[in-house]
Coordinates of N, CA and C in Angstrom, one line a residue:
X1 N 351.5 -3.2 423.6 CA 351.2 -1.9 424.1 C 349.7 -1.6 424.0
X2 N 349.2 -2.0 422.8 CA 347.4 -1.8 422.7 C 346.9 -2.8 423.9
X3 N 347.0 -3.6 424.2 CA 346.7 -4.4 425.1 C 346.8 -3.6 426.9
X4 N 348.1 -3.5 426.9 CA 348.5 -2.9 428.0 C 347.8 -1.4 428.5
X5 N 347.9 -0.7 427.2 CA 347.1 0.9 427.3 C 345.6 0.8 427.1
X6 N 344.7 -0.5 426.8 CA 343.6 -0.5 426.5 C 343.1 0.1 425.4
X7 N 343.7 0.1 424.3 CA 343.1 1.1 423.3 C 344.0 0.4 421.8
X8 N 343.1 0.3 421.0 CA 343.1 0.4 419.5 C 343.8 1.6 418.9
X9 N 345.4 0.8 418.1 CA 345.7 2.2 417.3 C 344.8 3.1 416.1
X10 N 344.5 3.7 416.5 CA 344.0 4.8 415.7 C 344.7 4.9 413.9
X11 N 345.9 4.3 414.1 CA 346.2 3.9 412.3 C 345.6 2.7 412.0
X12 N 344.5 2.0 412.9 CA 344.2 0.3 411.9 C 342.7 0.4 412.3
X13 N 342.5 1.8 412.4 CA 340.9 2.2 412.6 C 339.7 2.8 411.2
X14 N 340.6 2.8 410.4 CA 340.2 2.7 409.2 C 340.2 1.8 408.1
X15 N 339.0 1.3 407.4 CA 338.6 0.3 406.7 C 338.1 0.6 405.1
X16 N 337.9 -0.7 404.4 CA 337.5 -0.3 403.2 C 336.3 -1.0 403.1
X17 N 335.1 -1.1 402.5 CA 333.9 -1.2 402.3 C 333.9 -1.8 401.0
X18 N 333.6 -3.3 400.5 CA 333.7 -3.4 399.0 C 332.3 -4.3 398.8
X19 N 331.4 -3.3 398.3 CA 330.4 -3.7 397.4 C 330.3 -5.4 396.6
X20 N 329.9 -6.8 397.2 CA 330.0 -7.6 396.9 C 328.4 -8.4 395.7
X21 N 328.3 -8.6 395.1 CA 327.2 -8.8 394.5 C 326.5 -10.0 395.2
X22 N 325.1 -10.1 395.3 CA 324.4 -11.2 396.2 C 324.0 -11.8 394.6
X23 N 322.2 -11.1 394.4 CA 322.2 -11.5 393.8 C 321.0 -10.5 393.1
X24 N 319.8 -10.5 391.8 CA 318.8 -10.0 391.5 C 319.4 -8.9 390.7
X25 N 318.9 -7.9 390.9 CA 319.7 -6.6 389.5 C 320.4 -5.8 390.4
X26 N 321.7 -5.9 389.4 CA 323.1 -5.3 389.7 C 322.4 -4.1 389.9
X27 N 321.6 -3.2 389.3 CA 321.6 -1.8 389.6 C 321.0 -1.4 390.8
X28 N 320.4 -2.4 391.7 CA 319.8 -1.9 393.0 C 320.9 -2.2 394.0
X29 N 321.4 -1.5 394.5 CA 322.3 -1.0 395.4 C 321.7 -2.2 396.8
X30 N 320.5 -2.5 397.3 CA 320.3 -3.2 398.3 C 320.6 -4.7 398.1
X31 N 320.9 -4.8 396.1 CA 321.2 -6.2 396.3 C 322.6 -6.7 395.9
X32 N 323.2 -6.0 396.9 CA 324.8 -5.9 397.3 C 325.4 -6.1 399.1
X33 N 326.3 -6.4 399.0 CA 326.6 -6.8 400.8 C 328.1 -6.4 400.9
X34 N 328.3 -5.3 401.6 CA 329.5 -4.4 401.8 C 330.4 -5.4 402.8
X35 N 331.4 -6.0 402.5 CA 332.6 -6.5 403.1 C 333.6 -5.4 403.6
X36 N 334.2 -5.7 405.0 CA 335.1 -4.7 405.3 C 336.3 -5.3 405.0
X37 N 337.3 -4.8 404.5 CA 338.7 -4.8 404.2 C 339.3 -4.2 405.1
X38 N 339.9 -5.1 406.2 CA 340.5 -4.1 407.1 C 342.3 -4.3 407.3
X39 N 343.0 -3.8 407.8 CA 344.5 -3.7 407.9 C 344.8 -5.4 408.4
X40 N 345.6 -5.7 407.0 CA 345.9 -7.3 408.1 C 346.5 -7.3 409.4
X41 N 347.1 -6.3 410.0 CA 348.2 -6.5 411.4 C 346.6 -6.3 412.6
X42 N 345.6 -5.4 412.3 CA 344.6 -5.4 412.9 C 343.9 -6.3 412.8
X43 N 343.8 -7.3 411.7 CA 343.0 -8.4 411.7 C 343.8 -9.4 412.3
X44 N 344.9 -9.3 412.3 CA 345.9 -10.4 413.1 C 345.2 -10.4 414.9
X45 N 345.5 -8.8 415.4 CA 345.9 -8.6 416.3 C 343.8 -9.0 416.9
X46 N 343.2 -8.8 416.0 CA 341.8 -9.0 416.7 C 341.4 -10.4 417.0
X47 N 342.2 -11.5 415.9 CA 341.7 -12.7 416.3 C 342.7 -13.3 417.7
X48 N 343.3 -12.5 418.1 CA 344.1 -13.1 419.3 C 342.9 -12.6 420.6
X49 N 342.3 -11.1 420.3 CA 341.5 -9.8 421.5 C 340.2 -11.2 421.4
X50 N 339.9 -12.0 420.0 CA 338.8 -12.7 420.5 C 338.9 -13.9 420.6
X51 N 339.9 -14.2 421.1 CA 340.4 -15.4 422.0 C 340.2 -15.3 423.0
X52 N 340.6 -13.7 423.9 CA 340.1 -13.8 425.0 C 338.8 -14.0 425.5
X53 N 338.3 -12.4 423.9 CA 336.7 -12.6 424.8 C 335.7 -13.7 424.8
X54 N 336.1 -14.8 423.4 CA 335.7 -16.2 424.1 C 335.5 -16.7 424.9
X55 N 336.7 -16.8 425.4 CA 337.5 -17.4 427.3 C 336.1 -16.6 428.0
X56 N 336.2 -15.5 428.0 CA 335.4 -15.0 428.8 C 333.6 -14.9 428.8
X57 N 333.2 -15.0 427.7 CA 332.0 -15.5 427.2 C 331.5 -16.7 427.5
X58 N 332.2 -17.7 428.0 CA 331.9 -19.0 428.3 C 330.7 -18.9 429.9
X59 N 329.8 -19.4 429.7 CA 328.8 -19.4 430.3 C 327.7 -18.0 430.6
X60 N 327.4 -17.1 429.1 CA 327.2 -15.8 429.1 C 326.0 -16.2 428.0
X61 N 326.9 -16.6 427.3 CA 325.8 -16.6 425.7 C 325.0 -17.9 425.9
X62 N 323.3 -17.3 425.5 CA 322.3 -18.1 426.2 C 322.6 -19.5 425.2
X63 N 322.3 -20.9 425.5 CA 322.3 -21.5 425.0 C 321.0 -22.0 424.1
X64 N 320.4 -20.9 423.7 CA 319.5 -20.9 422.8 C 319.9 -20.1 421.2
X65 N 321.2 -19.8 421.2 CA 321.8 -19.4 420.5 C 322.1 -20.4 419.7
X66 N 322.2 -20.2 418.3 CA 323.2 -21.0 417.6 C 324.4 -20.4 416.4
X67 N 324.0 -19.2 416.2 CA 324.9 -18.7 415.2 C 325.9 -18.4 415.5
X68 N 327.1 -18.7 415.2 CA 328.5 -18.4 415.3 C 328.7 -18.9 416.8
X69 N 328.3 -20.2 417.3 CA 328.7 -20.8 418.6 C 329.0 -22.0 418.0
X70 N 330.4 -22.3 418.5 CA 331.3 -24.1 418.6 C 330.0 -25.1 418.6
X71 N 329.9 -25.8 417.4 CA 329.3 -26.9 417.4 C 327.6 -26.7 417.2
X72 N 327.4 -25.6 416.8 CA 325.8 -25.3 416.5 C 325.7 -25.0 415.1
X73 N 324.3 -25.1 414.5 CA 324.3 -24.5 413.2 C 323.0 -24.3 412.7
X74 N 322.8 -24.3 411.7 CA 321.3 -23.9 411.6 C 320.8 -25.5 411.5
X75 N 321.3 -26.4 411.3 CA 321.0 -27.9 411.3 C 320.4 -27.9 412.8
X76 N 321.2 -27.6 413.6 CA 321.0 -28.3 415.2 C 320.3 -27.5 416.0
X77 N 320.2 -26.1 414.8 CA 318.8 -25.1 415.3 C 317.3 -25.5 414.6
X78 N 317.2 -26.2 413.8 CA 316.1 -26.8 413.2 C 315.6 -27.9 413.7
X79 N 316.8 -29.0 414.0 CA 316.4 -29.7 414.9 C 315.8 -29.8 416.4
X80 N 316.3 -28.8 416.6 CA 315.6 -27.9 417.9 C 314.4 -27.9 417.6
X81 N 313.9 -27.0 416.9 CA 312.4 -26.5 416.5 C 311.6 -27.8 415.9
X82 N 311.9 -28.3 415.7 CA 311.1 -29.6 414.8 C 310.7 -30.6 416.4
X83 N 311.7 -30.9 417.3 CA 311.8 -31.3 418.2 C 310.5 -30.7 419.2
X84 N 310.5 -29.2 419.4 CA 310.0 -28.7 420.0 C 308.3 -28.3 419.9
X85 N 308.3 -28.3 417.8 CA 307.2 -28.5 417.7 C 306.6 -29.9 417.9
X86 N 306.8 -31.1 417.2 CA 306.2 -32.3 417.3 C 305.8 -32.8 419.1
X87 N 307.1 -31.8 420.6 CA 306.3 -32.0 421.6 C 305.2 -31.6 421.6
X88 N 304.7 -30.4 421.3 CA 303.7 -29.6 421.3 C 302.4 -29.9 420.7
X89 N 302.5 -30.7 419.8 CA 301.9 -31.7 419.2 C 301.2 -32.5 419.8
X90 N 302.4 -33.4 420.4 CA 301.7 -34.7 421.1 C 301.7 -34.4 422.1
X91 N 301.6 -32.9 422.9 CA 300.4 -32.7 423.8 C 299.2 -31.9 423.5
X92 N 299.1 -31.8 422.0 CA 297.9 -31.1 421.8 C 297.7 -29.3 422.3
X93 N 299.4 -29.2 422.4 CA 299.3 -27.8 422.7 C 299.1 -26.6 421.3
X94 N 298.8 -25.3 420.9 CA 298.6 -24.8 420.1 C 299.8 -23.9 419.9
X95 N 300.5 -24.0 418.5 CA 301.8 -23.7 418.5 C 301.7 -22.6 417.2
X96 N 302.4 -21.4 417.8 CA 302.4 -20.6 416.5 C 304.1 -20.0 416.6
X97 N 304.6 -20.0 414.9 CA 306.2 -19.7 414.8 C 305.9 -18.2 414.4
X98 N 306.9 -17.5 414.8 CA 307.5 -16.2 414.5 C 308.9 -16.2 414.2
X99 N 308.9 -15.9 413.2 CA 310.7 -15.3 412.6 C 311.0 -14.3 412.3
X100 N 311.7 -13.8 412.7 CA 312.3 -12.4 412.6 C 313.2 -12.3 412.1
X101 N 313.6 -11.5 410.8 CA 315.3 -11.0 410.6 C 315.4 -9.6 410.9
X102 N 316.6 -9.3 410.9 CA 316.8 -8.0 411.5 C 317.6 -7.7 410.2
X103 N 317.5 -6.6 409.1 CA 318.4 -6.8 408.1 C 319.3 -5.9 408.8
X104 N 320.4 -5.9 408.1 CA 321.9 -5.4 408.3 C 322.3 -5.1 409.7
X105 N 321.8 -6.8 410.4 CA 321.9 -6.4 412.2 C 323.4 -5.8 412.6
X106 N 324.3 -6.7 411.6 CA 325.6 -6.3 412.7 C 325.7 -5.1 412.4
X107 N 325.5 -4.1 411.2 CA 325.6 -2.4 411.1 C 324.8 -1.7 412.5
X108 N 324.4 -2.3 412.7 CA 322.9 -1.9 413.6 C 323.1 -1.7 415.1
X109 N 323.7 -2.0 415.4 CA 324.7 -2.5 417.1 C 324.7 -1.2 417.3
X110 N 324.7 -0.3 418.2 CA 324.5 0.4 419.2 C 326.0 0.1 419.9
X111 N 327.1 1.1 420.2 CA 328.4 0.9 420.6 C 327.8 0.7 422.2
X112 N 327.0 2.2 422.8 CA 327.4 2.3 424.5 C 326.2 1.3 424.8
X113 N 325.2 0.6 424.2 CA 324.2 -0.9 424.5 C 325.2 -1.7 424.8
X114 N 326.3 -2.0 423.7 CA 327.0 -3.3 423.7 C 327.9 -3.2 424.5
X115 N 328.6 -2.1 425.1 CA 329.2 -1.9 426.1 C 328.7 -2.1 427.5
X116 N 327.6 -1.4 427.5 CA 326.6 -1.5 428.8 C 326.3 -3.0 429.3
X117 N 326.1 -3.9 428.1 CA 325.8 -5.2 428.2 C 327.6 -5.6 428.4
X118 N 328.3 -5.6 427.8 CA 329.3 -6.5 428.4 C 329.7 -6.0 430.0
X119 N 329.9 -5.1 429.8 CA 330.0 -4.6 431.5 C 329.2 -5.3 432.2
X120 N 327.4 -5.3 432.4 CA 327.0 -6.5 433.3 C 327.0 -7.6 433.5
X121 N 327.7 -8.4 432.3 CA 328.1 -9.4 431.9 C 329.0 -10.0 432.8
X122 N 330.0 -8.6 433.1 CA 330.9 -9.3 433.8 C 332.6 -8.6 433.3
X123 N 332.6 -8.4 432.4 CA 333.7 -8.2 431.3 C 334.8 -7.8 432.3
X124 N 336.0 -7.5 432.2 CA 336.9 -6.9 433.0 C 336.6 -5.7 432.0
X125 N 337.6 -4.4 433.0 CA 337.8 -3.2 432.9 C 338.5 -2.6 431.5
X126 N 339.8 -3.3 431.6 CA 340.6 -3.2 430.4 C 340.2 -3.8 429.3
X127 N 339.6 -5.2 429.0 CA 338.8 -5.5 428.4 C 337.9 -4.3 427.5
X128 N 337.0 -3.9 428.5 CA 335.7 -3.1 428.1 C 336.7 -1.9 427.3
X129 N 337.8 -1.1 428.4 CA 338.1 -0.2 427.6 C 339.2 -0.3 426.1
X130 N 339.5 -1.4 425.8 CA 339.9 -2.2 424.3 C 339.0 -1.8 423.5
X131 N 337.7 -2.3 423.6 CA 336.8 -2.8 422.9 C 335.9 -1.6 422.7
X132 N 336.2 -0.5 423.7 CA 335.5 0.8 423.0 C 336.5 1.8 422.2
X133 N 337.7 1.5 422.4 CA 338.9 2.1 421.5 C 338.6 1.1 420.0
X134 N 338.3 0.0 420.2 CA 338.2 -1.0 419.0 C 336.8 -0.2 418.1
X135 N 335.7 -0.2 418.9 CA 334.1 0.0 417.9 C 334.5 1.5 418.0
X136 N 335.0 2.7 418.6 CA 335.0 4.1 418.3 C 335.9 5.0 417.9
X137 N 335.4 5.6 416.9 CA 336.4 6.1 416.7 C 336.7 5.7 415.2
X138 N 336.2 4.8 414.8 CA 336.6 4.1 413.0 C 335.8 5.1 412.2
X139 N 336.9 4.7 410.7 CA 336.7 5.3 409.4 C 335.9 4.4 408.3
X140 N 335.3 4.6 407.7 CA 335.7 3.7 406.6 C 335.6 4.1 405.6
X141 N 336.0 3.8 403.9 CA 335.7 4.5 402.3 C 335.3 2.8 402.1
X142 N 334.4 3.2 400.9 CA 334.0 2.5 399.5 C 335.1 2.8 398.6
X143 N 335.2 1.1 398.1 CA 336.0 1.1 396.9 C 335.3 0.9 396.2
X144 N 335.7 1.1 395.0 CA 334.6 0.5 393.9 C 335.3 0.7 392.6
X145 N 335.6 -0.3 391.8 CA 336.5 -0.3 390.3 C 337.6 0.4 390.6
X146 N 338.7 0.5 391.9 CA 339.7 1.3 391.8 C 339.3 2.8 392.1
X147 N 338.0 2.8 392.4 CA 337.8 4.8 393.1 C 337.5 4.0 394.3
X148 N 337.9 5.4 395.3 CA 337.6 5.4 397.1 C 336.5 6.2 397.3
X149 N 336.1 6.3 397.6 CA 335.0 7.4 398.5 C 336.1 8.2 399.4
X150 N 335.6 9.3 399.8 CA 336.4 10.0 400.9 C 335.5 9.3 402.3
X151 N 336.4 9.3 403.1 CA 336.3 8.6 404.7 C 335.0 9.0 405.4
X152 N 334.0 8.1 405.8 CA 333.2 8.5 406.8 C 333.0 8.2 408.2
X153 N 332.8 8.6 408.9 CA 332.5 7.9 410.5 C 331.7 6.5 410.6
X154 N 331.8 5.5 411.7 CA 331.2 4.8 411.8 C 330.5 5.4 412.9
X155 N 329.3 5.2 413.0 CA 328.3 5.8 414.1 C 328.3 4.2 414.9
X156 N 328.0 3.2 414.5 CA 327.2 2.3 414.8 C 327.9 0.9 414.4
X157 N 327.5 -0.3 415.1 CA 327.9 -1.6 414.5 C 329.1 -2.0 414.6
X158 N 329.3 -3.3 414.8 CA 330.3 -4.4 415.2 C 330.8 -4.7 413.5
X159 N 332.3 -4.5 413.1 CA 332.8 -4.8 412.0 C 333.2 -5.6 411.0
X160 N 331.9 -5.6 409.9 CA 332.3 -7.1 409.3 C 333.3 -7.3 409.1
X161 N 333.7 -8.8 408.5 CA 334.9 -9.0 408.6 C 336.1 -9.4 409.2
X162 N 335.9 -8.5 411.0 CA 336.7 -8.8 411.9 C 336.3 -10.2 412.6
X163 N 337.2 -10.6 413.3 CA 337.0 -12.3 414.2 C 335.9 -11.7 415.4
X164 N 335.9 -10.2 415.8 CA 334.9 -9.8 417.0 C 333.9 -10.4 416.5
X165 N 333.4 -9.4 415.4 CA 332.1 -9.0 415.2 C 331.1 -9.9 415.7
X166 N 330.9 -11.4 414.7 CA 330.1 -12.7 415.5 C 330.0 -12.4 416.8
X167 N 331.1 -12.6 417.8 CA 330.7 -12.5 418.8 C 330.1 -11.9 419.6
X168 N 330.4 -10.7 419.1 CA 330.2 -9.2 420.1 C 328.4 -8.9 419.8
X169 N 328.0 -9.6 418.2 CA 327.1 -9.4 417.7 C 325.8 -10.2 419.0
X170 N 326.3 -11.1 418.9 CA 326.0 -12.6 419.8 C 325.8 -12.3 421.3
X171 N 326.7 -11.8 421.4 CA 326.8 -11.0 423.1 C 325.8 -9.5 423.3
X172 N 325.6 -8.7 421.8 CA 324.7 -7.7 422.1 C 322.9 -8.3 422.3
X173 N 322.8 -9.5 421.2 CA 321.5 -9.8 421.1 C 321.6 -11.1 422.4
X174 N 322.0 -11.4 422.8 CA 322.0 -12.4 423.6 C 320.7 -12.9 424.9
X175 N 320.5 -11.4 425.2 CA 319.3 -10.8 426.2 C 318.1 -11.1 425.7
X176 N 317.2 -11.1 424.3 CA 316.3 -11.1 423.8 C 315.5 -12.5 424.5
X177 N 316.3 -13.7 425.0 CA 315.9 -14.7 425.6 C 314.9 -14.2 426.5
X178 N 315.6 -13.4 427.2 CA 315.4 -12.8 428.7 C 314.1 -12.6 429.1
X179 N 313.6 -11.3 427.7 CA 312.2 -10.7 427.8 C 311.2 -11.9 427.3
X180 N 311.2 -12.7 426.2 CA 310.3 -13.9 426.0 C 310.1 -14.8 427.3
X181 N 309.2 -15.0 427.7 CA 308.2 -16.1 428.3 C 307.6 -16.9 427.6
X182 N 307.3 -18.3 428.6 CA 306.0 -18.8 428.4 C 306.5 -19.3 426.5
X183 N 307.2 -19.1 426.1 CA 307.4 -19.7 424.4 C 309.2 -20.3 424.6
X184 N 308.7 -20.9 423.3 CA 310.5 -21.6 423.1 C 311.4 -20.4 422.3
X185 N 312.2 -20.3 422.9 CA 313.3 -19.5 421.3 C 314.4 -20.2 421.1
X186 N 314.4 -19.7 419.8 CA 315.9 -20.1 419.3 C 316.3 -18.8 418.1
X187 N 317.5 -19.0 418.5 CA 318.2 -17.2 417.3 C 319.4 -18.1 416.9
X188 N 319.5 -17.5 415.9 CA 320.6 -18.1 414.9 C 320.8 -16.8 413.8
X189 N 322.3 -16.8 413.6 CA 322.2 -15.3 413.0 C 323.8 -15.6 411.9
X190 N 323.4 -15.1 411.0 CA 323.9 -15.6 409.3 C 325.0 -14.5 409.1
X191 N 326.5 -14.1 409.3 CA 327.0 -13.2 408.6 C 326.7 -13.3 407.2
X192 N 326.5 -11.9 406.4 CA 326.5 -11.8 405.1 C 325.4 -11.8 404.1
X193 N 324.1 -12.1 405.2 CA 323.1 -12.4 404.1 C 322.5 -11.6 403.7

């Protein structure tokens, strides 16, 4: 029926948030990494929604990508770059690197961007309207030692923890290719760090 009606039940639209320790002093709150806990029937039902959007992603996501793509990694994104500098090299070209992280990218996602982009993409109709019942509309609380937070809105961002998220993350930054000239890229992108 969610499939058929295009829409996300509104009972697997709320999530739990659990405070994970990375690493440095426990007491700074930024050196922690919030995991979503979400409804297993909704985590079931999403790794099947990103089966399709797979299927359908095939020939979309630039192949300068490596993070969360079949058979890439940051090995075969280094290799890339090592490759690309040493040409550069032995033509005596002048080569400068830029890296960028984006901290807490996947919170960061912009719903009607990522929408906007899958629509030109190509996406089907029902699809798109899934996938905005899926990112709008959610809850989430902090747990923490057995206390909840009371519920707050999600404004923003592709949901850790779900099978989407990677992708949809992947499919929003995917463009960045687009605007660089004239230089090499490569993006590679870390859940959790």
């Amino acid at each position: 029926m969610s499939v058929q009606d295009s829409t996300f039940p509104e009972a697997w639209k709320h999530s739990f948030i659990m405070p994970i320790f990375k690493a440095g002093n426990r007491g700074d709150i930024a050196n922690y990494r919030g995991v979503c806990i979400q409804n297993s029937l909704a985590k079931l039902f999403n790794s099947l929604v990103c089966g399709q959007l797979t299927w359908q992603r095939k020939g979309i996501i630039s192949e300068k990508q490596s993070g969360f793509s079949s058979g890439k990694s940051t090995t075969s994104s280094l290799v890339q770059y090592e490759c690309d500098l040493l040409g550069a090299l032995e033509r005596g070209v002048q080569t400068v690197a830029v890296y960028t992280d984006f901290s807490k990218a996947f919170d960061r996602v912009n719903f009607g961007l990522l929408l906007d982009k899958l629509e030109s993409a190509g996406f089907h109709d029902s699809l798109l309207k899934w996938l905005k019942s899926f990112l709008i509309g959610r809850t989430r609380s902090v747990k923490v030692h057995g206390c909840t937070s009371a519920p707050t809105n999600v404004v923003s961002g592709v949901p850790q923890g779900s099978h989407c998220a990677p992708l949809l993350f992947n499919l929003f930054v995917n463009d960045i290719v687009n605007v660089i000239n004239h230089s090499s890229v490569s993006m590679f992108a870390v859940s959790g760090q």
